[in-house]
Short mmCIF file of C-alpha atoms in Angstrom, two decimals:
data_model
loop_
_atom_site.label_atom_id
_atom_site.label_comp_id
_atom_site.label_asym_id
_atom_site.label_seq_id
_atom_site.Cartn_x
_atom_site.Cartn_y
_atom_site.Cartn_z
CA UNK A 19 88.83 -188.75 -112.56
CA UNK A 20 91.44 -189.46 -115.30
CA UNK A 21 91.20 -188.00 -118.80
CA UNK A 22 90.60 -191.47 -120.28
CA UNK A 23 87.40 -191.81 -118.23
CA UNK A 24 86.22 -188.23 -118.82
CA UNK A 25 82.43 -188.13 -119.11
CA UNK A 26 80.92 -184.74 -120.14
CA UNK A 27 77.68 -185.44 -118.27
CA UNK A 28 79.52 -186.40 -115.11
CA UNK A 29 81.82 -183.37 -115.51
CA UNK A 30 78.74 -181.12 -115.64
CA UNK A 31 77.48 -182.83 -112.48
CA UNK A 32 80.79 -182.08 -110.73
CA UNK A 33 80.62 -178.43 -111.81
CA UNK A 34 77.10 -178.18 -110.38
CA UNK A 35 78.60 -178.57 -106.90
CA UNK A 36 79.88 -174.99 -107.23
CA UNK A 37 77.04 -172.56 -106.43
CA UNK A 38 76.64 -169.53 -108.68
CA UNK A 39 74.43 -166.52 -108.92
CA UNK A 40 71.80 -166.22 -111.64
CA UNK A 41 71.88 -163.41 -114.17
CA UNK A 42 70.03 -162.26 -117.26
CA UNK A 43 72.45 -160.76 -119.79
CA UNK A 44 70.88 -158.31 -122.24
CA UNK A 45 71.83 -156.42 -125.39
CA UNK A 46 70.31 -155.29 -128.72
CA UNK A 47 70.49 -157.28 -131.95
CA UNK A 48 71.39 -155.72 -135.31
CA UNK A 49 67.74 -154.72 -135.84
CA UNK A 50 67.71 -152.94 -132.47
CA UNK A 51 65.48 -155.55 -130.84
CA UNK A 52 66.11 -156.49 -127.18
CA UNK A 53 67.92 -159.78 -126.57
CA UNK A 54 68.29 -161.55 -123.23
CA UNK A 55 69.65 -164.87 -121.96
CA UNK A 56 69.91 -166.46 -118.53
CA UNK A 57 73.51 -167.15 -117.53
CA UNK A 58 75.28 -168.39 -114.40
CA UNK A 59 78.79 -167.98 -115.83
CA UNK A 60 79.12 -164.35 -114.71
CA UNK A 61 82.22 -163.44 -112.71
CA UNK A 62 84.41 -160.50 -111.79
CA UNK A 63 87.81 -160.07 -113.43
CA UNK A 64 89.36 -156.79 -112.29
CA UNK A 65 88.63 -153.82 -110.05
CA UNK A 66 90.91 -151.32 -111.81
CA UNK A 67 89.76 -151.20 -114.53
CA UNK A 68 86.34 -152.56 -113.57
CA UNK A 69 86.03 -155.71 -115.69
CA UNK A 70 83.56 -158.61 -115.58
CA UNK A 71 83.08 -161.65 -117.79
CA UNK A 72 80.53 -164.24 -118.79
CA UNK A 73 80.38 -166.97 -121.42
CA UNK A 74 77.83 -167.94 -124.06
CA UNK A 75 77.34 -171.25 -125.85
CA UNK A 76 78.38 -171.08 -129.50
CA UNK A 77 75.09 -172.77 -130.36
CA UNK A 78 73.02 -170.02 -128.74
CA UNK A 79 70.49 -168.23 -130.94
CA UNK A 80 71.68 -164.87 -129.60
CA UNK A 81 75.41 -165.54 -130.14
CA UNK A 82 75.81 -163.08 -133.02
CA UNK A 83 74.16 -160.23 -131.13
CA UNK A 84 76.46 -160.58 -128.12
CA UNK A 85 79.61 -161.33 -130.12
CA UNK A 86 79.22 -158.23 -132.28
CA UNK A 87 77.44 -155.98 -129.80
CA UNK A 88 79.23 -152.93 -128.39
CA UNK A 89 77.36 -152.98 -125.07
CA UNK A 90 75.63 -155.45 -122.78
CA UNK A 91 74.02 -155.36 -119.33
CA UNK A 92 74.24 -157.91 -116.54
CA UNK A 93 71.05 -158.13 -114.46
CA UNK A 94 71.74 -160.14 -111.28
CA UNK A 95 68.44 -161.71 -110.22
CA UNK A 96 66.90 -161.71 -106.75
CA UNK A 97 65.31 -164.65 -104.97
CA UNK A 98 61.82 -163.73 -106.17
CA UNK A 99 62.81 -163.80 -109.86
CA UNK A 100 62.79 -167.54 -110.60
CA UNK A 101 60.11 -167.00 -113.25
CA UNK A 102 62.32 -164.37 -114.90
CA UNK A 103 65.23 -166.79 -114.96
CA UNK A 104 63.10 -169.53 -116.50
CA UNK A 105 61.66 -167.14 -119.09
CA UNK A 106 65.06 -166.00 -120.36
CA UNK A 107 66.43 -169.56 -120.30
CA UNK A 108 63.73 -170.71 -122.74
CA UNK A 109 63.39 -170.35 -126.49
CA UNK A 110 60.62 -169.42 -128.86
CA UNK A 111 58.73 -166.80 -126.85
CA UNK A 112 58.76 -163.06 -126.39
CA UNK A 113 61.09 -163.04 -123.41
CA UNK A 114 60.49 -159.37 -122.60
CA UNK A 115 56.70 -159.65 -122.58
CA UNK A 116 55.39 -158.49 -119.19
CA UNK A 117 58.96 -157.92 -117.93
CA UNK A 118 59.39 -154.24 -116.98
CA UNK A 119 62.65 -152.75 -118.28
CA UNK A 120 64.18 -149.57 -119.64
CA UNK A 121 66.97 -148.75 -122.07
CA UNK A 122 70.41 -148.61 -120.50
CA UNK A 123 73.86 -147.91 -121.87
CA UNK A 124 73.92 -148.45 -125.64
CA UNK A 125 70.22 -149.32 -125.48
CA UNK A 126 70.80 -152.61 -123.66
CA UNK A 127 67.69 -153.46 -121.60
CA UNK A 128 68.06 -153.07 -117.83
CA UNK A 129 65.35 -154.83 -115.83
CA UNK A 130 63.32 -152.83 -113.34
CA UNK A 131 63.76 -155.57 -110.73
CA UNK A 132 67.23 -156.81 -109.79
CA UNK A 133 69.63 -157.62 -106.98
CA UNK A 134 72.43 -155.85 -108.85
CA UNK A 135 73.09 -154.48 -112.33
CA UNK A 136 76.24 -153.84 -114.33
CA UNK A 137 76.11 -151.89 -117.59
CA UNK A 138 79.11 -152.77 -119.70
CA UNK A 139 80.99 -151.87 -122.86
CA UNK A 140 82.43 -154.94 -124.56
CA UNK A 141 86.16 -155.05 -123.75
CA UNK A 142 87.15 -158.28 -125.50
CA UNK A 143 85.74 -161.55 -126.87
CA UNK A 144 87.79 -164.72 -126.49
CA UNK A 145 87.52 -168.29 -127.75
CA UNK A 146 86.64 -170.73 -124.98
CA UNK A 147 86.06 -174.19 -126.42
CA UNK A 148 82.36 -174.61 -127.14
CA UNK A 149 81.70 -171.14 -125.64
CA UNK A 150 82.75 -167.57 -126.30
CA UNK A 151 84.04 -165.58 -123.32
CA UNK A 152 82.86 -161.98 -123.24
CA UNK A 153 84.70 -159.45 -121.08
CA UNK A 154 82.97 -156.19 -120.34
CA UNK A 155 84.16 -152.91 -118.85
CA UNK A 156 81.64 -151.77 -116.25
CA UNK A 157 80.52 -148.23 -117.02
CA UNK A 158 77.65 -148.05 -114.51
CA UNK A 159 76.33 -150.24 -111.73
CA UNK A 160 73.70 -150.33 -108.99
CA UNK A 161 72.49 -152.82 -106.40
CA UNK A 162 69.57 -153.50 -104.10
CA UNK A 163 70.57 -154.49 -100.56
CA UNK A 164 66.98 -155.42 -99.75
CA UNK A 165 66.97 -158.20 -102.37
CA UNK A 166 68.54 -161.55 -101.51
CA UNK A 167 70.33 -162.91 -104.60
CA UNK A 168 69.03 -165.96 -106.41
CA UNK A 169 71.48 -168.88 -106.25
CA UNK A 170 71.87 -171.92 -108.49
CA UNK A 171 73.55 -175.15 -107.34
CA UNK A 172 73.24 -178.84 -108.27
CA UNK A 173 70.64 -177.99 -110.88
CA UNK A 174 68.27 -176.29 -108.43
CA UNK A 175 67.42 -172.76 -107.38
CA UNK A 176 68.39 -171.73 -103.88
CA UNK A 177 68.76 -168.59 -101.77
CA UNK A 178 71.68 -167.37 -99.76
CA UNK A 179 71.32 -167.37 -95.99
CA UNK A 180 73.50 -167.41 -92.90
CA UNK A 181 75.15 -170.78 -92.34
CA UNK A 182 74.12 -172.41 -89.03
CA UNK A 183 77.79 -172.57 -87.97
CA UNK A 184 77.91 -168.77 -88.10
CA UNK A 185 75.30 -168.52 -85.35
CA UNK A 186 76.68 -168.46 -81.82
CA UNK A 187 75.52 -171.31 -79.58
CA UNK A 188 72.89 -170.18 -77.12
CA UNK A 189 71.63 -167.29 -79.25
CA UNK A 190 68.10 -168.72 -79.19
CA UNK A 191 68.15 -168.81 -75.40
CA UNK A 192 69.75 -165.43 -74.78
CA UNK A 193 67.95 -163.45 -77.50
CA UNK A 194 64.37 -162.91 -76.38
CA UNK A 195 63.16 -161.83 -79.81
CA UNK A 196 65.26 -164.13 -81.99
CA UNK A 197 64.56 -167.21 -79.89
CA UNK A 198 60.82 -166.76 -80.37
CA UNK A 199 60.85 -165.43 -83.93
CA UNK A 200 58.98 -167.57 -86.50
CA UNK A 201 61.52 -167.15 -89.32
CA UNK A 202 64.39 -168.14 -87.06
CA UNK A 203 62.52 -171.17 -85.74
CA UNK A 204 61.53 -172.36 -89.23
CA UNK A 205 65.05 -171.93 -90.58
CA UNK A 206 66.72 -173.67 -87.67
CA UNK A 207 64.24 -176.55 -87.80
CA UNK A 208 64.82 -177.04 -91.53
CA UNK A 209 68.62 -176.74 -91.25
CA UNK A 210 68.92 -179.24 -88.43
CA UNK A 211 66.56 -181.90 -89.72
CA UNK A 212 67.56 -181.71 -93.38
CA UNK A 213 71.19 -182.09 -92.28
CA UNK A 214 70.15 -185.40 -90.73
CA UNK A 215 67.85 -186.63 -93.53
CA UNK A 216 69.85 -185.99 -96.70
CA UNK A 217 72.93 -188.01 -95.65
CA UNK A 218 70.60 -190.92 -94.83
CA UNK A 219 69.05 -190.76 -98.29
CA UNK A 220 72.51 -190.64 -99.87
CA UNK A 221 73.74 -193.58 -97.81
CA UNK A 222 70.66 -195.75 -98.40
CA UNK A 223 69.81 -194.81 -101.98
CA UNK A 224 72.81 -193.04 -103.48
CA UNK A 225 70.73 -189.98 -104.40
CA UNK A 226 71.24 -186.30 -103.75
CA UNK A 227 68.42 -184.00 -102.56
CA UNK A 228 67.48 -183.02 -106.12
CA UNK A 229 67.11 -186.65 -107.24
CA UNK A 230 65.19 -187.43 -104.06
CA UNK A 231 62.63 -184.76 -104.91
CA UNK A 232 62.18 -186.22 -108.40
CA UNK A 233 61.68 -189.72 -106.97
CA UNK A 234 59.16 -188.46 -104.41
CA UNK A 235 57.13 -186.48 -106.95
CA UNK A 236 57.07 -189.25 -109.55
CA UNK A 237 56.03 -191.83 -106.95
CA UNK A 238 52.46 -190.60 -107.53
CA UNK A 239 52.69 -191.36 -111.26
CA UNK A 240 54.08 -189.97 -114.54
CA UNK A 241 54.45 -186.21 -114.96
CA UNK A 242 55.47 -183.94 -117.78
CA UNK A 243 58.70 -181.98 -117.38
CA UNK A 244 56.97 -178.59 -117.39
CA UNK A 245 54.77 -179.62 -114.43
CA UNK A 246 57.55 -181.37 -112.54
CA UNK A 247 60.20 -178.63 -112.85
CA UNK A 248 58.72 -176.11 -110.37
CA UNK A 249 57.76 -178.92 -107.98
CA UNK A 250 61.40 -180.05 -107.69
CA UNK A 251 62.72 -176.45 -107.85
CA UNK A 252 64.70 -176.97 -111.06
CA UNK A 253 64.50 -175.16 -114.41
CA UNK A 254 63.48 -177.48 -117.23
CA UNK A 255 66.96 -177.64 -118.77
CA UNK A 256 68.48 -178.71 -115.43
CA UNK A 257 65.68 -181.20 -114.76
CA UNK A 258 66.34 -182.84 -118.12
CA UNK A 259 69.99 -183.26 -117.09
CA UNK A 260 68.97 -184.75 -113.74
CA UNK A 261 66.58 -187.07 -115.58
CA UNK A 262 69.44 -188.14 -117.84
CA UNK A 263 71.58 -189.13 -114.86
CA UNK A 264 68.67 -191.01 -113.29
CA UNK A 265 67.90 -192.73 -116.59
CA UNK A 266 71.49 -193.95 -116.75
CA UNK A 267 70.97 -195.53 -113.33
CA UNK A 268 67.75 -197.19 -114.46
CA UNK A 269 65.57 -195.21 -112.02
CA UNK A 270 63.28 -193.51 -114.49
CA UNK A 271 62.27 -193.58 -118.14
CA UNK A 272 60.63 -191.28 -120.62
CA UNK A 273 56.98 -191.83 -121.44
CA UNK A 274 57.54 -189.47 -124.39
CA UNK A 275 59.84 -186.52 -125.11
CA UNK A 276 58.17 -184.38 -122.43
CA UNK A 277 57.05 -186.87 -119.74
CA UNK A 278 58.85 -188.98 -117.15
CA UNK A 279 57.93 -191.96 -115.01
CA UNK A 280 59.71 -194.23 -112.55
CA UNK A 281 60.97 -197.62 -113.62
CA UNK A 282 60.31 -200.65 -111.43
CA UNK A 283 63.69 -200.11 -109.78
CA UNK A 284 62.97 -196.40 -109.36
CA UNK A 285 59.59 -197.08 -107.76
CA UNK A 286 61.17 -199.56 -105.34
CA UNK A 287 63.85 -197.04 -104.37
CA UNK A 288 61.25 -194.27 -103.99
CA UNK A 289 59.22 -196.47 -101.60
CA UNK A 290 62.34 -197.27 -99.58
CA UNK A 291 63.38 -193.63 -99.27
CA UNK A 292 59.85 -192.43 -98.55
CA UNK A 293 59.74 -194.83 -95.61
CA UNK A 294 63.07 -193.43 -94.36
CA UNK A 295 61.70 -189.89 -94.69
CA UNK A 296 58.50 -190.79 -92.84
CA UNK A 297 60.47 -192.39 -89.99
CA UNK A 298 62.70 -189.33 -89.82
CA UNK A 299 59.63 -187.08 -89.68
CA UNK A 300 58.13 -189.21 -86.90
CA UNK A 301 61.33 -188.85 -84.89
CA UNK A 302 61.34 -185.11 -85.45
CA UNK A 303 57.75 -184.83 -84.20
CA UNK A 304 58.14 -187.31 -81.36
CA UNK A 305 58.16 -184.51 -78.79
CA UNK A 306 54.60 -183.66 -79.81
CA UNK A 307 51.44 -185.67 -79.45
CA UNK A 308 49.65 -186.86 -82.58
CA UNK A 309 47.11 -184.07 -82.35
CA UNK A 310 49.78 -181.42 -81.84
CA UNK A 311 51.79 -182.73 -84.79
CA UNK A 312 48.73 -182.59 -87.04
CA UNK A 313 47.89 -179.10 -85.81
CA UNK A 314 51.47 -177.94 -86.49
CA UNK A 315 51.28 -179.13 -90.10
CA UNK A 316 47.84 -177.60 -90.62
CA UNK A 317 48.99 -174.28 -89.19
CA UNK A 318 52.04 -174.21 -91.46
CA UNK A 319 49.85 -174.99 -94.47
CA UNK A 320 47.58 -172.10 -93.50
CA UNK A 321 50.56 -169.74 -93.30
CA UNK A 322 51.81 -170.92 -96.70
CA UNK A 323 48.37 -170.51 -98.25
CA UNK A 324 48.23 -166.95 -96.93
CA UNK A 325 51.67 -166.11 -98.37
CA UNK A 326 50.79 -167.62 -101.76
CA UNK A 327 47.42 -165.89 -102.12
#
């Protein structure tokens, strides 16, 4: 895209194609109170010396604390910490309420639960357009190999997992345990059939998986953003961006500042794509009889209900 056609919203959409980890950066303000923000801009800079960086919006409430603070901590979140990410991405609440933590280097809060942690002394602060870039020298670190990191891409939370291409053909047949293991079977089924469905939805409706989820959920009627966000696996700030793109296309509209509904065009597209999804599901289940297909779904719901209880 040329500079003359540069669209900030579209630029943000392009950037969302690059997956990042999710962190909560913490420090103390001038009164000694804990401060924390969710950030996906964290990155490594140097090994010797051990330097990392992240950036903060100049409009952020906590800007002064991080800009002038001597220390900060980077808490890399695990896959089970979506609620923690959402909490520290919001405003106007006690972010540390019910979040176990202790005082780290310089008093910066270090969360009890994490995939990795880096306790840093501020090395430098640089101008970066509408953000400040903070570089920290890592003074202490730790990590938890048992925790899969939380990932953020295209406005949605995700988890890291082995790519299907990395698996050797025939593993399911030659590995007695793996070939009959529930987790493997569920993952392979999802990978193979979603790889078929999503390109169809893109070709027929020009929507990505995140927009498809919004269309599907709103096909039942208007919903407020707070209710819709966890259903489409997006934090509220990202969902509002997705809604903005879909509004520009005339697919949805705001009922009020906190609620969304499909337009006539959006409802028509949702119906079209839902029919495609149903046909795709029917093809996927064609090897089973109707009773077996129903039993499969009911069994999976029972497993999910057990895991959620």
